[in-house]
CSV table of C-alpha atoms in Angstrom, one decimal:
chain,number,residue,atom,x,y,z
A,363,MET,CA,24.1,6.6,4.0
A,364,LYS,CA,22.8,6.6,0.4
A,365,ALA,CA,20.0,5.8,0.8
A,366,GLU,CA,19.1,8.7,3.6
A,367,LYS,CA,20.8,11.0,0.9
A,368,PHE,CA,17.9,9.5,-1.7
A,369,ILE,CA,15.1,10.2,0.4
A,370,ARG,CA,16.1,13.7,1.7
A,371,ASP,CA,16.9,14.9,-2.0
A,372,TYR,CA,13.6,13.0,-3.4
A,373,LEU,CA,11.6,15.2,-1.0
A,374,GLY,CA,13.4,18.3,-1.6
A,375,ARG,CA,13.0,18.6,-5.2
A,376,TYR,CA,9.6,16.7,-5.1
A,377,THR,CA,6.5,17.7,-7.1
A,378,ARG,CA,3.0,16.4,-7.1
A,379,CYS,CA,2.5,13.4,-8.9
A,380,LYS,CA,-0.7,14.4,-10.5
A,381,GLU,CA,-2.3,17.9,-10.1
A,382,TYR,CA,-5.4,16.3,-8.5
A,383,TRP,CA,-5.6,14.1,-5.1
A,384,ASN,CA,-3.9,11.0,-5.8
A,385,TYR,CA,-2.6,7.3,-4.2
A,386,GLU,CA,0.6,8.1,-5.7
A,387,ASP,CA,1.9,11.3,-3.8
A,388,GLY,CA,-0.3,9.6,-0.8
A,389,CYS,CA,2.4,6.9,-0.8
A,390,VAL,CA,5.1,9.5,-0.5
A,391,LEU,CA,2.9,11.1,2.2
A,392,GLU,CA,3.1,8.0,4.0
A,393,GLY,CA,6.9,7.5,3.8
A,394,ALA,CA,7.5,11.3,5.3
A,395,ALA,CA,4.9,10.5,8.3
A,396,GLN,CA,6.9,7.1,9.0
A,397,MET,CA,10.3,8.7,8.6
A,398,TYR,CA,9.3,11.7,11.1
A,399,GLY,CA,8.1,8.9,13.3
A,400,ALA,CA,11.9,7.4,13.1
A,401,SER,CA,13.5,10.6,13.3
A,402,GLY,CA,11.5,13.5,14.5
A,403,ASP,CA,13.1,15.7,12.2
A,404,ALA,CA,10.7,18.7,11.3
A,405,PHE,CA,11.7,18.4,7.5
A,406,TYR,CA,9.2,15.5,7.1
A,407,LEU,CA,6.4,17.4,9.0
A,408,ASP,CA,7.0,20.6,7.0
A,409,PHE,CA,7.0,18.6,3.8
A,410,MET,CA,3.6,17.1,4.7
A,411,LYS,CA,2.2,20.4,5.6
A,412,GLY,CA,3.3,22.1,2.5
A,413,TYR,CA,2.3,19.7,0.3
A,414,MET,CA,-1.4,19.7,1.7
A,415,GLU,CA,-1.9,23.9,0.9
A,416,TYR,CA,-2.7,22.7,-2.5
A,417,PHE,CA,-5.6,20.2,-1.5
A,418,VAL,CA,-6.9,21.1,1.9
A,419,ARG,CA,-8.3,24.4,2.5
A,420,GLU,CA,-8.7,26.2,6.0
A,421,ASP,CA,-12.3,24.9,6.4
A,422,GLY,CA,-11.3,21.6,5.8
A,423,SER,CA,-12.6,21.3,2.2
A,424,PHE,CA,-10.9,20.0,-0.4
A,425,ASP,CA,-9.6,21.6,-3.9
A,426,HIS,CA,-8.4,19.4,-7.0
A,427,PHE,CA,-10.6,16.4,-5.7
A,428,HIS,CA,-12.7,14.4,-8.3
A,429,PRO,CA,-16.0,14.7,-6.4
A,430,ASN,CA,-17.9,12.3,-8.7
A,431,ARG,CA,-15.8,9.6,-9.0
A,432,TYR,CA,-15.8,6.6,-6.3
A,433,ASN,CA,-12.2,5.4,-6.6
A,434,LEU,CA,-10.3,3.3,-3.6
A,435,ASP,CA,-7.2,5.0,-4.7
A,436,SER,CA,-8.5,8.6,-3.6
A,437,MET,CA,-8.6,6.8,0.3
A,438,LYS,CA,-4.8,6.6,0.6
A,439,GLY,CA,-3.8,9.8,1.8
A,440,GLY,CA,-6.4,9.6,4.6
A,441,ARG,CA,-4.1,8.3,6.9
A,442,ALA,CA,-1.5,11.6,6.2
A,443,LEU,CA,-4.6,13.5,7.6
A,444,LEU,CA,-4.9,11.9,10.6
A,445,PHE,CA,-1.3,12.1,11.3
A,446,LEU,CA,-1.1,16.0,10.4
A,447,TYR,CA,-4.4,16.4,12.9
A,448,GLU,CA,-2.4,14.6,15.6
A,449,LYS,CA,0.4,16.4,15.1
A,450,THR,CA,-0.6,19.8,14.3
A,451,GLY,CA,-4.1,19.8,16.0
A,452,GLU,CA,-5.2,21.9,13.1
A,453,GLU,CA,-9.1,21.0,12.5
A,454,LYS,CA,-8.8,21.7,8.7
A,455,TYR,CA,-7.1,18.0,8.7
A,456,ARG,CA,-10.0,16.3,10.8
A,457,ARG,CA,-12.5,18.0,8.4
A,458,ALA,CA,-10.7,16.6,5.7
A,459,ALA,CA,-10.5,13.1,6.7
A,460,GLU,CA,-14.1,13.1,7.7
A,461,ALA,CA,-14.8,14.5,4.3
A,462,LEU,CA,-12.9,11.1,2.7
A,463,MET,CA,-15.1,9.0,5.1
A,464,GLU,CA,-18.3,10.3,4.1
A,465,ARG,CA,-17.5,9.4,0.7
A,466,LEU,CA,-16.1,5.9,1.6
A,467,ARG,CA,-19.8,5.0,3.5
A,468,GLU,CA,-21.1,6.1,0.1
A,469,HIS,CA,-19.0,3.9,-2.0
A,470,PRO,CA,-20.6,1.2,-4.2
A,471,ARG,CA,-19.9,-2.5,-2.7
A,472,CYS,CA,-19.9,-6.0,-4.4
A,473,GLU,CA,-22.3,-8.5,-3.2
A,474,CYS,CA,-20.0,-9.9,-0.9
A,475,GLY,CA,-19.7,-6.8,0.8
A,476,ASN,CA,-16.3,-5.6,-0.6
A,477,PHE,CA,-15.8,-1.7,-2.1
A,478,TYR,CA,-15.7,-1.9,-5.9
A,479,HIS,CA,-12.0,-0.9,-6.6
A,480,LYS,CA,-13.4,2.1,-8.7
A,481,GLU,CA,-17.0,2.9,-9.9
A,482,ILE,CA,-15.6,2.5,-13.4
A,483,TYR,CA,-14.7,-1.0,-12.5
A,484,PRO,CA,-18.1,-2.3,-11.0
A,485,LYS,CA,-18.2,-5.4,-8.9
A,486,GLN,CA,-14.2,-6.0,-9.0
A,487,ILE,CA,-11.9,-6.4,-6.0
A,488,TRP,CA,-8.1,-5.5,-6.6
A,489,LEU,CA,-5.5,-6.3,-3.9
A,490,ASP,CA,-4.3,-2.8,-4.3
A,491,GLY,CA,-7.5,-1.4,-2.7
A,492,LEU,CA,-7.0,-3.1,0.4
A,493,TYR,CA,-4.3,-0.9,1.1
A,494,MET,CA,-5.7,2.2,-0.3
A,495,VAL,CA,-8.6,2.1,1.9
A,496,MET,CA,-8.3,-0.4,4.8
A,497,PRO,CA,-5.7,1.0,7.0
A,498,PHE,CA,-7.2,4.4,6.7
A,499,TYR,CA,-10.4,2.8,7.5
A,500,ALA,CA,-9.2,0.9,10.6
A,501,GLU,CA,-7.4,4.2,12.2
A,502,TYR,CA,-10.5,6.3,11.3
A,503,GLU,CA,-12.7,3.7,13.1
A,504,THR,CA,-10.4,3.2,16.5
A,505,LYS,CA,-9.8,7.0,16.9
A,506,TYR,CA,-12.8,8.7,16.1
A,507,ASP,CA,-16.2,6.5,16.0
A,508,LYS,CA,-17.2,3.5,17.7
A,509,LYS,CA,-15.3,0.7,16.9
A,510,GLU,CA,-18.5,-0.9,15.3
A,511,LYS,CA,-17.2,-1.3,11.6
A,512,TYR,CA,-14.2,-3.9,12.7
A,513,ASN,CA,-16.4,-6.8,11.4
A,514,ASP,CA,-17.0,-4.8,7.9
A,515,ILE,CA,-13.2,-4.4,7.6
A,516,ILE,CA,-12.2,-8.1,8.6
A,517,SER,CA,-14.9,-9.7,6.4
A,518,GLN,CA,-13.2,-7.4,3.3
A,519,PHE,CA,-10.2,-9.4,4.0
A,520,GLU,CA,-11.7,-12.9,4.7
A,521,ASN,CA,-13.3,-12.2,1.5
A,522,VAL,CA,-10.3,-12.0,-0.6
A,523,GLN,CA,-9.0,-14.7,1.1
A,524,GLU,CA,-11.7,-17.0,0.2
A,525,ARG,CA,-11.9,-15.8,-3.4
A,526,MET,CA,-8.6,-14.6,-4.3
A,527,TYR,CA,-6.2,-17.0,-2.4
A,528,ASP,CA,-4.7,-19.8,-4.2
A,529,LYS,CA,-3.5,-22.5,-1.7
A,530,GLU,CA,-1.4,-24.5,-3.8
A,531,LYS,CA,0.6,-21.2,-4.8
A,532,GLY,CA,0.4,-20.0,-1.0
A,533,LEU,CA,-0.6,-16.3,-3.2
A,534,CYS,CA,-3.1,-13.9,-4.0
A,535,TYR,CA,-4.5,-13.4,-7.5
A,536,HIS,CA,-4.1,-9.6,-8.5
A,537,GLY,CA,-7.9,-9.0,-9.5
A,538,TYR,CA,-11.5,-10.7,-8.9
A,539,ASP,CA,-14.5,-10.1,-10.7
A,540,GLU,CA,-17.5,-11.0,-9.0
A,541,ALA,CA,-20.0,-11.0,-12.1
A,542,ARG,CA,-17.4,-13.1,-14.3
A,543,VAL,CA,-17.9,-10.9,-17.3
A,544,GLN,CA,-14.4,-9.1,-17.8
A,545,PHE,CA,-12.1,-10.2,-20.5
A,546,TRP,CA,-9.3,-10.8,-17.8
A,547,ALA,CA,-11.3,-12.9,-15.4
A,548,ASP,CA,-11.5,-16.8,-15.2
A,549,SER,CA,-15.3,-17.8,-15.9
A,550,GLN,CA,-15.4,-20.2,-13.1
A,551,THR,CA,-13.2,-18.4,-10.4
A,552,GLY,CA,-13.6,-14.6,-11.4
A,553,CYS,CA,-9.9,-14.1,-10.7
A,554,SER,CA,-7.4,-12.8,-13.1
A,555,ALA,CA,-4.4,-15.0,-14.4
A,556,SER,CA,-1.3,-14.2,-12.7
A,557,PHE,CA,0.5,-12.9,-9.1
A,558,TRP,CA,1.6,-9.6,-9.7
A,559,LEU,CA,4.2,-8.7,-7.3
A,560,ARG,CA,3.3,-5.0,-6.6
A,561,SER,CA,-0.2,-6.1,-5.5
A,562,MET,CA,0.8,-8.7,-3.1
A,563,GLY,CA,3.0,-6.4,-1.7
A,564,TRP,CA,0.0,-3.5,-1.3
A,565,TYR,CA,-2.0,-6.5,0.3
A,566,LEU,CA,1.1,-7.7,2.8
A,567,MET,CA,1.1,-4.2,3.6
A,568,ALA,CA,-2.5,-3.8,4.0
A,569,LEU,CA,-2.6,-6.2,6.4
A,570,VAL,CA,-0.1,-4.7,9.0
A,571,ASP,CA,-1.0,-1.1,8.2
A,572,THR,CA,-4.8,-2.1,9.5
A,573,ALA,CA,-3.7,-4.7,12.1
A,574,GLU,CA,-2.2,-1.5,13.6
A,575,GLY,CA,-5.1,0.7,13.2
A,576,ILE,CA,-7.1,-2.1,14.7
A,577,SER,CA,-7.4,-1.8,18.8
A,578,VAL,CA,-5.9,-4.9,20.1
A,579,GLU,CA,-8.6,-5.2,22.8
A,580,ILE,CA,-10.8,-6.1,20.4
A,581,TYR,CA,-8.4,-9.4,20.1
A,582,GLU,CA,-10.4,-11.7,17.9
A,583,GLN,CA,-10.5,-9.2,15.0
A,584,TYR,CA,-6.9,-8.2,15.3
A,585,ARG,CA,-5.9,-11.8,15.6
A,586,LYS,CA,-7.4,-12.7,12.3
A,587,LEU,CA,-5.4,-10.3,10.3
A,588,VAL,CA,-2.5,-11.5,11.9
A,589,ASP,CA,-3.3,-14.8,11.0
A,590,ILE,CA,-3.7,-14.0,7.4
A,591,TYR,CA,-0.5,-12.1,7.4
A,592,ARG,CA,1.6,-15.1,8.6
A,593,LEU,CA,-0.2,-17.6,5.9
A,594,LEU,CA,0.9,-15.3,3.2
A,595,ILE,CA,4.2,-13.8,4.2
A,596,LYS,CA,5.2,-17.8,4.4
A,597,GLY,CA,4.2,-18.3,1.2
A,598,MET,CA,5.6,-15.3,-0.4
A,599,LEU,CA,9.3,-16.0,0.8
A,600,GLY,CA,9.3,-19.2,-0.8
A,601,TYR,CA,9.5,-17.3,-4.1
A,602,ARG,CA,12.6,-15.0,-3.1
A,603,ASP,CA,15.2,-15.3,-5.6
A,604,LYS,CA,18.3,-16.6,-4.1
A,605,GLU,CA,20.7,-14.7,-6.3
A,606,SER,CA,19.7,-10.9,-5.6
A,607,GLY,CA,17.3,-11.4,-2.4
A,608,LEU,CA,14.4,-9.7,-4.4
A,609,PHE,CA,11.1,-10.9,-6.0
A,610,TYR,CA,10.2,-11.3,-9.7
A,611,GLN,CA,7.4,-9.2,-11.2
A,612,VAL,CA,5.5,-12.1,-11.8
A,613,ILE,CA,6.2,-13.8,-8.5
A,614,ASP,CA,6.1,-17.7,-9.4
A,615,LYS,CA,7.8,-17.3,-12.7
A,616,GLY,CA,11.1,-16.6,-11.8
A,617,GLY,CA,12.5,-18.9,-14.5
A,618,THR,CA,11.1,-17.1,-17.8
A,619,GLU,CA,12.6,-15.2,-19.9
A,620,GLY,CA,11.9,-11.6,-19.5
A,621,ASN,CA,10.8,-11.9,-15.9
A,622,TYR,CA,12.9,-9.3,-13.5
A,623,THR,CA,13.3,-9.0,-10.0
A,624,GLU,CA,11.1,-5.8,-9.1
A,625,THR,CA,12.0,-2.8,-6.9
A,626,SER,CA,8.5,-1.3,-5.2
A,627,GLY,CA,7.0,-4.9,-4.5
A,628,SER,CA,10.4,-6.2,-3.0
A,629,LEU,CA,10.6,-3.2,-0.8
A,630,MET,CA,6.6,-3.5,0.1
A,631,VAL,CA,7.8,-7.2,1.3
A,632,ALA,CA,10.6,-5.7,3.1
A,633,TYR,CA,8.3,-3.1,4.6
A,634,SER,CA,5.8,-5.5,5.8
A,635,ILE,CA,8.4,-8.1,7.5
A,636,LEU,CA,10.0,-5.4,9.3
A,637,LYS,CA,7.1,-3.8,10.5
A,638,ALA,CA,5.4,-7.2,11.8
A,639,CYS,CA,8.8,-7.7,13.4
A,640,ARG,CA,8.1,-4.3,15.3
A,641,MET,CA,4.3,-5.2,16.3
A,642,GLY,CA,5.3,-8.6,17.4
A,643,ILE,CA,3.2,-10.3,14.6
A,644,LEU,CA,6.2,-12.0,13.7
A,645,LEU,CA,9.2,-13.3,15.6
A,646,LYS,CA,12.3,-10.8,15.5
A,647,GLU,CA,14.5,-13.7,15.9
A,648,LYS,CA,13.3,-15.6,12.9
A,649,TYR,CA,12.2,-12.9,10.5
A,650,ALA,CA,14.0,-9.3,11.5
A,651,SER,CA,17.1,-10.7,9.4
A,652,VAL,CA,15.0,-11.4,6.7
A,653,GLY,CA,13.2,-8.0,6.2
A,654,MET,CA,16.7,-6.1,6.7
A,655,GLU,CA,18.5,-8.6,4.0
A,656,ILE,CA,15.8,-7.6,1.2
A,657,LEU,CA,15.7,-4.0,2.3
A,658,GLU,CA,19.6,-4.3,1.9
A,659,ALA,CA,19.8,-5.9,-1.0
A,660,VAL,CA,17.2,-3.2,-2.8
A,661,MET,CA,19.6,-0.5,-1.5
A,662,ALA,CA,22.6,-2.1,-2.9
A,663,GLN,CA,21.4,-3.1,-6.0
A,664,ARG,CA,18.8,-0.3,-7.0
A,665,LEU,CA,19.9,3.0,-5.7
A,666,GLU,CA,22.5,4.3,-8.4
A,667,GLU,CA,24.3,7.7,-7.7
A,668,ARG,CA,24.8,9.6,-10.8
A,669,ASP,CA,25.9,13.4,-11.5
A,670,GLY,CA,25.5,13.7,-7.6
A,671,GLN,CA,22.1,12.5,-7.6
A,672,VAL,CA,20.7,9.1,-6.1
A,673,HIS,CA,17.9,7.3,-8.2
A,674,LEU,CA,16.1,4.5,-7.4
A,675,THR,CA,15.9,2.2,-10.2
A,676,GLY,CA,14.4,-1.0,-11.6
A,677,ILE,CA,10.4,0.0,-10.9
A,678,CYS,CA,7.5,-1.4,-12.9
A,679,HIS,CA,5.6,2.1,-13.7
A,680,ALA,CA,2.1,0.8,-13.7
A,681,ALA,CA,0.1,-2.1,-14.0
A,682,GLY,CA,-3.9,-2.9,-14.1
A,683,LEU,CA,-6.6,-5.0,-15.5
A,684,GLY,CA,-8.6,-3.7,-18.1
A,685,PRO,CA,-11.3,-1.6,-18.8
A,686,GLU,CA,-12.7,-3.1,-22.1
A,687,ASP,CA,-11.2,-0.5,-24.2
A,688,ASN,CA,-7.6,-1.4,-23.1
A,689,PRO,CA,-7.7,-5.3,-23.9
A,690,VAL,CA,-3.9,-5.3,-23.4
A,691,ARG,CA,-4.1,-5.2,-19.9
A,692,ASP,CA,-5.7,-9.0,-19.5
A,693,GLY,CA,-3.6,-10.0,-16.3
A,694,SER,CA,-1.6,-12.5,-18.1
A,695,LEU,CA,2.1,-13.1,-17.8
A,696,ALA,CA,3.1,-11.3,-21.0
A,697,TYR,CA,1.2,-8.0,-20.1
A,698,TYR,CA,3.2,-7.7,-16.9
A,699,LEU,CA,6.4,-8.2,-18.5
A,700,SER,CA,5.3,-5.5,-20.9
A,701,GLU,CA,4.8,-2.3,-18.8
A,702,GLN,CA,7.6,0.2,-18.9
A,703,VAL,CA,10.3,0.1,-16.0
A,704,GLY,CA,11.5,3.2,-15.0
A,705,GLU,CA,13.3,5.2,-11.7
A,706,ASP,CA,12.2,7.3,-9.0
A,707,ASP,CA,8.6,6.7,-9.0
A,708,SER,CA,6.6,7.8,-6.5
A,709,LYS,CA,5.0,4.7,-5.1
A,710,ALA,CA,8.4,3.1,-5.1
A,711,ALA,CA,10.1,6.2,-3.4
A,712,GLY,CA,7.6,6.4,-0.7
A,713,VAL,CA,7.6,2.8,0.4
A,714,LEU,CA,11.5,3.0,0.3
A,715,MET,CA,11.0,5.7,3.0
A,716,MET,CA,8.4,3.4,5.0
A,717,ALA,CA,10.9,0.4,4.6
A,718,TYR,CA,13.6,2.3,5.9
A,719,ALA,CA,11.9,4.0,8.6
A,720,GLN,CA,11.0,0.8,10.2
A,721,TYR,CA,14.3,-0.7,9.6
A,722,VAL,CA,15.9,2.1,11.6
A,723,ARG,CA,13.6,1.8,14.3
A,724,LEU,CA,13.7,-1.9,14.6
A,725,LYS,CA,17.2,-1.9,14.9
A,726,VAL,CA,17.2,0.7,17.8
A,727,GLU,CA,14.8,-1.5,19.4
A,728,MET,CA,16.6,-4.7,18.9
A,729,GLU,CA,19.8,-3.0,20.3
A,730,GLN,CA,18.2,-2.0,23.4
A,731,GLU,CA,16.6,-5.6,24.3
């Protein structure tokens, strides 16, 4: 299958996205972990261990990590460390995960209690950040702490819903400025101007992955995440393009000239649905086919074979909000449509692996029922 060829070839030739510990590589590691869970193939575990040799010393300390920068993006790789500790029993991975948690315990917060997205973006909440940190935070809290921080985790999602969710649109804005001083923020609401697909994708994945990490014995907390996810996926699916089966870069502006169906965000929606079906968050009878159709649409339309290699195309390379010295990143429709579109980006490739792993597992489960 073309997707499997892409995944193995991509990992086989993969080089670090950046020379320092980063979230882009963290997405690829997550994809490899989930492919290992779906296949049991040691290729994926070996890839993860080989990657970590550059970053994690035998004593569990980090190389190539920015120690003086508080940045939620740097938390993304935490789940890979926990995964490797459980699979190998090597204590260095446990210590490295604890080092990340120590950083998180010191991370600056907004007055409402949410973590700053980055120290250089004070008093700002971005949907991206919920994905980077909350699944790791929840899993660590469940397995290695006392589950006492569940309220902190859930409240940060609730704050997003209270401040960044638009009931009329059924979507969440990309960013929120608590101080209401950023040039991209509405002076009344503090929200950015647009509904960016990948930010909603990050948020949907954050909800299902965090729910996975929360002990279902604490049902009230688990159910809050489930309810938010169900609300958002209902709203999200209303914007699915009927012709392609995918979603637009700026979600609610499908008819606008220059807007396009984007690969990474569409994959994120597919992943969240497929996993939510496996977890019982969504009814398989109603939603499994939807998640599969979205993933199959991406694989059919965006996996292109050239010169013996398969490439994943149609990916927004990057997008963000500000800072002041980058006024182009103003959160407008025009801005999101101006960002570079490329192929084989690690963020999208990692999520393709995640979605494909869930697809394989869900199909097996449904055949056995």
